[in-house]
Tab-separated table of C-alpha atoms and ligand atoms in Angstrom:
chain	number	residue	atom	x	y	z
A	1	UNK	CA	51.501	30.482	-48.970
A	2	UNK	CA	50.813	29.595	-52.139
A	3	UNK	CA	48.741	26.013	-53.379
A	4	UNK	CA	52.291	24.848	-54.652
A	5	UNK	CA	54.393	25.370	-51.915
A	6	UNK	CA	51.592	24.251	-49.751
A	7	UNK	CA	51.526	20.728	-51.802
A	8	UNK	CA	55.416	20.476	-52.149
A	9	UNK	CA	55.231	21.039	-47.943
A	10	UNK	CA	52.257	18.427	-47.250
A	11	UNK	CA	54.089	16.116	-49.944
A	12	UNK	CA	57.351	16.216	-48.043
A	13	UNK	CA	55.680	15.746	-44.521
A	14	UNK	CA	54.005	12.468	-46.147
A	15	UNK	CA	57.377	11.099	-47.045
A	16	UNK	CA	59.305	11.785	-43.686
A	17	UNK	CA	56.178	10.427	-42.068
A	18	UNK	CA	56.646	7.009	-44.003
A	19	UNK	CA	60.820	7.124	-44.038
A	20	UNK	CA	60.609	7.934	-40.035
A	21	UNK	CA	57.544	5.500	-39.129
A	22	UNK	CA	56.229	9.139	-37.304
A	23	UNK	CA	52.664	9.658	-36.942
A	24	UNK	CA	51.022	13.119	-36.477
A	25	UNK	CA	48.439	13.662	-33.568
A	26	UNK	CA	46.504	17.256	-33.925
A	27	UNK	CA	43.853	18.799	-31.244
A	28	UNK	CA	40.753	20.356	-32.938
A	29	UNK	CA	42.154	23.912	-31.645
A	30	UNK	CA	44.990	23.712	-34.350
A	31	UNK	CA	45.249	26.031	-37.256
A	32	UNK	CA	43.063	24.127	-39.801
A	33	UNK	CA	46.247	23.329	-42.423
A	34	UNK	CA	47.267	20.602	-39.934
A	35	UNK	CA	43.957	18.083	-40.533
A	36	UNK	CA	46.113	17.686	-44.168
A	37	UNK	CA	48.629	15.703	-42.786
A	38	UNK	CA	47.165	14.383	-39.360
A	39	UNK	CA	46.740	10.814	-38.705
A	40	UNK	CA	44.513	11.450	-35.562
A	41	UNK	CA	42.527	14.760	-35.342
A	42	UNK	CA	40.335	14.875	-32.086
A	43	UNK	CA	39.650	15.998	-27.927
A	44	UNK	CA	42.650	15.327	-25.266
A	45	UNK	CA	40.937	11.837	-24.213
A	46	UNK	CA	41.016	11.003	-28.113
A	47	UNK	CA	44.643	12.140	-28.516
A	48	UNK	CA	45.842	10.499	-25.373
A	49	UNK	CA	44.760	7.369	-26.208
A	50	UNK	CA	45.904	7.262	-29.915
A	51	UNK	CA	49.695	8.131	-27.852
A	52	UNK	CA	49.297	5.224	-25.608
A	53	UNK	CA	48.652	2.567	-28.939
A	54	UNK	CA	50.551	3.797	-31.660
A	55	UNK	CA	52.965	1.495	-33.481
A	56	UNK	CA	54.609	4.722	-34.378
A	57	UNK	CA	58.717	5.745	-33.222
A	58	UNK	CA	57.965	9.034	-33.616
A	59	UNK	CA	54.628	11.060	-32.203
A	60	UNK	CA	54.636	14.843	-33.527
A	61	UNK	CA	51.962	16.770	-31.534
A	62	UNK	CA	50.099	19.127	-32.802
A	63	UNK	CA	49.255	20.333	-29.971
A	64	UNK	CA	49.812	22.375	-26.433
A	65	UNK	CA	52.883	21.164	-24.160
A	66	UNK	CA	51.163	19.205	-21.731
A	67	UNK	CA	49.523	17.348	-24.603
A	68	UNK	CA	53.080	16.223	-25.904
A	69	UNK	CA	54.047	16.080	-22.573
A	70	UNK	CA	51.072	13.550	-21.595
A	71	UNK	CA	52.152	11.177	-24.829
A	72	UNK	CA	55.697	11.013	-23.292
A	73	UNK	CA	54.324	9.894	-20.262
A	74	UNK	CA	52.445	7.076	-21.626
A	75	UNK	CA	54.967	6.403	-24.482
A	76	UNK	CA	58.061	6.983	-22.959
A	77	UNK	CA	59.895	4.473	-25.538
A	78	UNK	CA	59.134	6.848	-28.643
A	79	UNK	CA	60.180	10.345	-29.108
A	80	UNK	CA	57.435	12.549	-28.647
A	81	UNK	CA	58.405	15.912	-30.521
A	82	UNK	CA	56.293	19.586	-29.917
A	83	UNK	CA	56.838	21.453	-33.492
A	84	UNK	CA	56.970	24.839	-32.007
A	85	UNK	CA	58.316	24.685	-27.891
A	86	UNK	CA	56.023	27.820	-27.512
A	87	UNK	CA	52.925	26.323	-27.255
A	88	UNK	CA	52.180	26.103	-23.704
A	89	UNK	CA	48.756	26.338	-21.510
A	90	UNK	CA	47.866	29.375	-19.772
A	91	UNK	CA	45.547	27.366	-17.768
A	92	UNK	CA	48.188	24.485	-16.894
A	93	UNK	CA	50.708	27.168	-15.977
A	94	UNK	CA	48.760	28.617	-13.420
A	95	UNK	CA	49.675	26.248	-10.580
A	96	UNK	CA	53.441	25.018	-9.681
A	97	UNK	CA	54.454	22.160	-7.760
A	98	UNK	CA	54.575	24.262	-4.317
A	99	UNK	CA	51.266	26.097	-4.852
A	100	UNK	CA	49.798	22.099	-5.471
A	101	UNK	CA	51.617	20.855	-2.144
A	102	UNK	CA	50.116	23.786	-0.167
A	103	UNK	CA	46.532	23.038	-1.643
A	104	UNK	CA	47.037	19.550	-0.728
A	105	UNK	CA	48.037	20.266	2.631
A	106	UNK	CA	44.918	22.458	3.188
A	107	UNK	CA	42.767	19.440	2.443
A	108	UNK	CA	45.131	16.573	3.775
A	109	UNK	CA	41.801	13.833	3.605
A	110	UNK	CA	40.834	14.728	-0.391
A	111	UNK	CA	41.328	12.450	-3.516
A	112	UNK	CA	43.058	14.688	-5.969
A	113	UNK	CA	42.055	14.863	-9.308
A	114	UNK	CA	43.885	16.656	-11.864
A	115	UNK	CA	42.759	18.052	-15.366
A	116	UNK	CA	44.776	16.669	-17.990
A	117	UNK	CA	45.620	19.870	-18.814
A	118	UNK	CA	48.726	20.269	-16.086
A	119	UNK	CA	52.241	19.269	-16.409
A	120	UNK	CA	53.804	16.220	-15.430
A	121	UNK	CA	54.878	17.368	-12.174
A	122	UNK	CA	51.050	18.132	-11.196
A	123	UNK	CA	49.814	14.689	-12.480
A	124	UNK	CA	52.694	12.671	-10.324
A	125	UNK	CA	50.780	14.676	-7.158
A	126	UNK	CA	47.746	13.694	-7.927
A	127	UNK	CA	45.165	10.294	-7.606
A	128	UNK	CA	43.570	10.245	-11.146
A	129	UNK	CA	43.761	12.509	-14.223
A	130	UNK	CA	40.444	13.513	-15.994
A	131	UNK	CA	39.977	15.314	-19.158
A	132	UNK	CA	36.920	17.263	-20.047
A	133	UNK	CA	34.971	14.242	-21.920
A	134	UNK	CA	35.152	12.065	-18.874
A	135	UNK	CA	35.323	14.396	-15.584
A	136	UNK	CA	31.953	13.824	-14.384
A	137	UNK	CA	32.307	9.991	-14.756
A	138	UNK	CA	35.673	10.051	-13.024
A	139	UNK	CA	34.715	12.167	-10.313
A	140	UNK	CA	31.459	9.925	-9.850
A	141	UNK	CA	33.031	6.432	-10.056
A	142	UNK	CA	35.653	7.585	-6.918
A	143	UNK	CA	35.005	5.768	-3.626
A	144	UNK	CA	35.971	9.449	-2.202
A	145	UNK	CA	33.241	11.884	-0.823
A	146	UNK	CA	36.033	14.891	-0.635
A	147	UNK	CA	38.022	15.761	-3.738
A	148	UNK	CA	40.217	18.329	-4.600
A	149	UNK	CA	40.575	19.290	-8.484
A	150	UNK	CA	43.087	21.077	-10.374
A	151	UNK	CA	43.816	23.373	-11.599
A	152	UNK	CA	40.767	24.912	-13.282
A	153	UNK	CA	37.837	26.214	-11.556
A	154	UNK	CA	35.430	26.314	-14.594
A	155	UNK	CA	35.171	22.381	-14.962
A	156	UNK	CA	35.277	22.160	-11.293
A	157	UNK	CA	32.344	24.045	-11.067
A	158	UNK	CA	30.504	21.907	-14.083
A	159	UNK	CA	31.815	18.943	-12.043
A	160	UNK	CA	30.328	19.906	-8.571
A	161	UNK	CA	27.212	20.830	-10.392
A	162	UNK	CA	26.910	17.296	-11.728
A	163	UNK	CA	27.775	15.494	-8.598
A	164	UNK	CA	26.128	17.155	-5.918
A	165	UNK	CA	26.294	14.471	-3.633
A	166	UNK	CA	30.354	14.913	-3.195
A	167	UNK	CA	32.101	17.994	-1.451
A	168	UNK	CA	34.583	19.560	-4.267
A	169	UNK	CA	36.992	22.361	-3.816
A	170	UNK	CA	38.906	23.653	-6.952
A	171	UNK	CA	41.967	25.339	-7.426
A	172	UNK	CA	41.550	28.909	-8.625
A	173	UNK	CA	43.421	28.486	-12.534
A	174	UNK	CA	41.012	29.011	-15.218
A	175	UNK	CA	41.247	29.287	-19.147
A	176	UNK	CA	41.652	32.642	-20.489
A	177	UNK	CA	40.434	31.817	-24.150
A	178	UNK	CA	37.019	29.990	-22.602
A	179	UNK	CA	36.596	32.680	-19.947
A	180	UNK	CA	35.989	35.090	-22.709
A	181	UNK	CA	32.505	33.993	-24.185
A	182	UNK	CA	30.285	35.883	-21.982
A	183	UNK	CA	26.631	34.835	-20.994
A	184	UNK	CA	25.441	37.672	-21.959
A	185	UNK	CA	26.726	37.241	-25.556
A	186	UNK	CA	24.958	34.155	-25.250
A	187	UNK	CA	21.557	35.452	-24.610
A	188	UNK	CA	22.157	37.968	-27.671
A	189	UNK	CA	22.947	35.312	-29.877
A	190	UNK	CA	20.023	32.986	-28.799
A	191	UNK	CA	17.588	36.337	-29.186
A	192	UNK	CA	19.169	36.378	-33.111
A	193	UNK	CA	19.294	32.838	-34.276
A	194	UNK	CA	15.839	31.936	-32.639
A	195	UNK	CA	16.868	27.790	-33.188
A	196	UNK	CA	20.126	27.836	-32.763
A	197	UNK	CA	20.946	24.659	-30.055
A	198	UNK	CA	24.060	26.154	-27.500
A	199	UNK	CA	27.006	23.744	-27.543
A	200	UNK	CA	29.433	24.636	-24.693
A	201	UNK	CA	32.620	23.239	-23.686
A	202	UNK	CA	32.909	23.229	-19.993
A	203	UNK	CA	35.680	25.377	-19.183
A	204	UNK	CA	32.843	28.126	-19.863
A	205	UNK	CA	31.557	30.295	-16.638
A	206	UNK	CA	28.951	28.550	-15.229
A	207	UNK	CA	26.810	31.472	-16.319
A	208	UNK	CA	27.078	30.360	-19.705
A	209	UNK	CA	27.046	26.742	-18.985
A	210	UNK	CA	23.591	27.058	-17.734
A	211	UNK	CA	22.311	28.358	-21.135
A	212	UNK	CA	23.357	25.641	-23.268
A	213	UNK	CA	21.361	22.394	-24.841
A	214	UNK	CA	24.592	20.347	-24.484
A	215	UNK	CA	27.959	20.693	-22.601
A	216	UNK	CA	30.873	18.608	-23.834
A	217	UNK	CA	34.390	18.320	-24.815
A	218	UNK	CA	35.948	19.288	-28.236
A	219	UNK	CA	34.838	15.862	-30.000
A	220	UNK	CA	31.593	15.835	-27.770
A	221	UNK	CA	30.519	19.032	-29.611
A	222	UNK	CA	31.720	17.884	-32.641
A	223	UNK	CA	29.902	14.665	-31.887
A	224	UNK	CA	26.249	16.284	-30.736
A	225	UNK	CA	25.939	18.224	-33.933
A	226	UNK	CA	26.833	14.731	-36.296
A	227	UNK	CA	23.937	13.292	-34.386
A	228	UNK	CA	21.805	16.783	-34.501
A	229	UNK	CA	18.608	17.310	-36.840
A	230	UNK	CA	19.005	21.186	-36.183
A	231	UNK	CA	20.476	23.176	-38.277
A	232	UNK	CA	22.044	26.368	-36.676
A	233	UNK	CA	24.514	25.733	-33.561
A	234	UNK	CA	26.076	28.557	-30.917
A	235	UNK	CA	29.527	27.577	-30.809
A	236	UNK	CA	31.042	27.912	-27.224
A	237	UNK	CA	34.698	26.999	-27.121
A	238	UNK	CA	37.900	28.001	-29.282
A	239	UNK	CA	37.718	28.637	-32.700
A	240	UNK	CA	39.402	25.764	-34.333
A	241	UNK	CA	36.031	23.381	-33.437
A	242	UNK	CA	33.668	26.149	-35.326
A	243	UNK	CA	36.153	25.987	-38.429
A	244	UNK	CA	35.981	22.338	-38.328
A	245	UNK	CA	32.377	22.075	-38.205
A	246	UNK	CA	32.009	24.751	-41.067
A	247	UNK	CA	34.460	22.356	-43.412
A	248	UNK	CA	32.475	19.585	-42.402
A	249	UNK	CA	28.956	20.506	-42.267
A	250	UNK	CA	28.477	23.419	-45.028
A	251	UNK	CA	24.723	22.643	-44.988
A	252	UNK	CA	24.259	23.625	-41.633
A	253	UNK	CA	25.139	27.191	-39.983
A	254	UNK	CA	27.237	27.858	-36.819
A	255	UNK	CA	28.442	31.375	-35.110
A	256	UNK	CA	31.011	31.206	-32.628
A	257	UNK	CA	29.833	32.095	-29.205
A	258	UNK	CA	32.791	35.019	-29.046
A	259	UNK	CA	35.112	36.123	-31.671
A	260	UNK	CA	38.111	36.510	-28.968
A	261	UNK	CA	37.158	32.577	-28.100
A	262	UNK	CA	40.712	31.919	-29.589
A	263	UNK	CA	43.674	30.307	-28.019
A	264	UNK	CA	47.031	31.840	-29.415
A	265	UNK	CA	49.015	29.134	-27.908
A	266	UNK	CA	47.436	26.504	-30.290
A	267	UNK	CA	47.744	28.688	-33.047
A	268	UNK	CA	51.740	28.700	-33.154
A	269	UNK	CA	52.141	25.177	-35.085
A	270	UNK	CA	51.832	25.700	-39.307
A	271	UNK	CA	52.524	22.808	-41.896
A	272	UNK	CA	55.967	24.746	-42.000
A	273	UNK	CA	56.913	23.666	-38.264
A	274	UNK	CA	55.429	20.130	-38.573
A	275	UNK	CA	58.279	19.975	-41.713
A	276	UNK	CA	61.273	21.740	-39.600
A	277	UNK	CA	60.056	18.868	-36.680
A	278	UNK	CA	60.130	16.162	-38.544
A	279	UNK	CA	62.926	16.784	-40.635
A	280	UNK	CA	64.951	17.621	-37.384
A	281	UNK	CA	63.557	15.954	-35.124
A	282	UNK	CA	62.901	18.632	-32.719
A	283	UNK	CA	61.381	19.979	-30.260
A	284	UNK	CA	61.879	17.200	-27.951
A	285	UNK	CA	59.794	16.566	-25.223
A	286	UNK	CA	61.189	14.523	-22.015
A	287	UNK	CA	59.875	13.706	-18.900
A	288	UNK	CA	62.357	12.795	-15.809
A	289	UNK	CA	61.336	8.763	-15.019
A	290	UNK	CA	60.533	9.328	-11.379
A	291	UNK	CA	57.767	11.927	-12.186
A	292	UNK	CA	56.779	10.343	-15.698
A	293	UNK	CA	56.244	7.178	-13.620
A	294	UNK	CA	54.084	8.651	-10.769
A	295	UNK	CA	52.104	10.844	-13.287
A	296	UNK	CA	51.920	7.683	-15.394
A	297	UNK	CA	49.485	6.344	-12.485
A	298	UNK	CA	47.425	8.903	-12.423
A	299	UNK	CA	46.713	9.006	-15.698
A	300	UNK	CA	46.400	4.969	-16.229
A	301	UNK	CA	44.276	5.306	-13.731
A	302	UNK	CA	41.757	8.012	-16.029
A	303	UNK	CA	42.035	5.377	-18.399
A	304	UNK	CA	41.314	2.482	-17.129
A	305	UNK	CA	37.877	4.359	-15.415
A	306	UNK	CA	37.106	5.964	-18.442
B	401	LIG	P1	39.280	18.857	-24.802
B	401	LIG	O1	40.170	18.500	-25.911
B	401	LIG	O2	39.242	17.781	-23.761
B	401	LIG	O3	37.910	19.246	-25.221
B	401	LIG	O4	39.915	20.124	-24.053
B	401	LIG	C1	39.973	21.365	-24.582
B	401	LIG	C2	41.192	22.119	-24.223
B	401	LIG	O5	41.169	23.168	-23.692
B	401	LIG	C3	42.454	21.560	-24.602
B	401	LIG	O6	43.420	22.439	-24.247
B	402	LIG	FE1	45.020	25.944	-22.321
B	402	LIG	FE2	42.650	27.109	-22.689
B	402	LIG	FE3	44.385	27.048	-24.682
B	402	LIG	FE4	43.182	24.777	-23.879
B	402	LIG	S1	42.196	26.557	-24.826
B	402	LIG	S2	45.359	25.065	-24.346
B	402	LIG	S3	43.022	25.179	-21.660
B	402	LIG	S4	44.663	28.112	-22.692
């Protein structure tokens, strides 16, 4: 695209913005372009609360479905729009509503905890939402000695690893773009950047989890290396956080942990579809009120602990 049509798109985005009284949420995963016309750029927690306060009629997500999907549920008065309906969640698709009521019935005592990433019909099963910034602190603030967590079995692991002292069982779904960065890639990298600090977001394997100097979610990373005197980072989650950090720190130097650490499904949106979205007000997410309502709990519930 070239700088003028790029200008004449962000330029028109601006003015629908303003004319609609729309604001434009973006996850750190998204194609860079978006940060140009984003009011809110951050980690699901981040996101999720900027849904539940905005002012705004419209929220465009720039996002994954059950991101969108999670603003309905706390904003269900404004229309909540998802530029391009193809973004969904590998991870999030990997349980349904009858594979969640057979895992509850297998532990019929458990609290359940869900990962934000899940759709609506997950959340309105379960006690409390988490996302990856607050997990831990969730997890440790529940009366609860048994939980079961869903639906990802990489942050279950972190989580049991953090709070020893409760008995947690996680569903087998797992993210396909974090599953990719390999510990042994890891040790390679550390052997070639001597003092490099490992940042790694904790949908990782364990195996690499237990190599890095901090573990944290999207802003966390982005966080640890604002506050950082080091200079040279390993970069262990998508690509979209390394990009960031390159735009934003160009004194510093940081290789992402895996060149296939890239999730296609955040990739679809382009300043193109946030235009088309806005201008036609689509894709629309909804929510039926009898699950938005029960999933609402669960994740009032995140917030109010977190
Ligand atoms: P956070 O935004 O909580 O870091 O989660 C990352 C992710 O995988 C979102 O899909
Ligand atoms: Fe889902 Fe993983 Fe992509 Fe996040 S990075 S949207 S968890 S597939």
């Amino acid at each position: 695209m070239s700088l003028g049509t790029k200008s004449k798109i962000i330029d028109s985005i601006n003015k629908l913005k303003k004319e609609k009284n729309a604001v434009i949420l973006a996850h750190c995963y998204q194609n860079i372009e978006i940060d140009e016309v984003a009011d809110f750029v951050g980690d699901s927690l981040y996101l999720s609360r900027q849904a539940a306060q905005t002012g705004a009629d419209i929220i465009v997500f720039a996002g994954v479905y059950f991101m969108a999907e999670t603003a309905k549920i706390l904003s269900p008065s404004k229309k909540v729009l998802l530029p391009r309906k193809e973004a969904g969640c590998l991870m999030a698709d990997m349980i349904n509503a009858r594979e969640m009521k057979n895992f509850k019935e297998d532990h019929p005592d458990a609290c359940v905890v869900c990962y934000v990433n899940s759709e609506a019909q997950i959340k309105a099963e379960s006690d409390v939402c988490c996302t990856s910034s607050n997990a831990v602190k969730i997890v440790k603030s529940l009366p609860e000695q048994e939980i079961i967590f869903v639906p990802d079995r990489g942050l279950g692991a972190y989580i049991a690893s953090q709070v020893p002292e409760k008995k947690i069982t996680s569903y087998y779904g797992f993210c396909p773009t974090h599953m990719r960065i390999l510990p042994a890639e890891i040790d390679r990298l550390k052997a070639r950047y001597k003092n490099a600090q490992v940042l790694v977001h904790p949908e990782c394997h364990m195996e690499v989890i237990k190599k890095a100097d901090f573990v944290g979610s999207t802003s966390g990373i982005m966080n640890k290396v604002k506050q950082s005197h080091a200079q040279s980072f390993i970069i262990a989650t998508e690509r979209g956080v390394l990009e960031r950090l390159q735009r934003d720190y160009p004194e510093k130097e940081f290789i992402l942990a895996s060149e296939k650490a890239i999730c296609e499904n955040m990739k679809w949106n382009r300043l193109e579809d946030i235009l088309i979205s806005l201008e036609k007000e689509v894709h629309e997410v909804l929510v039926e009120e009898e699950t938005r309502k029960k999933a609402y709990m669960a994740i009032k519930k995140m917030l109010d602990l977190s």
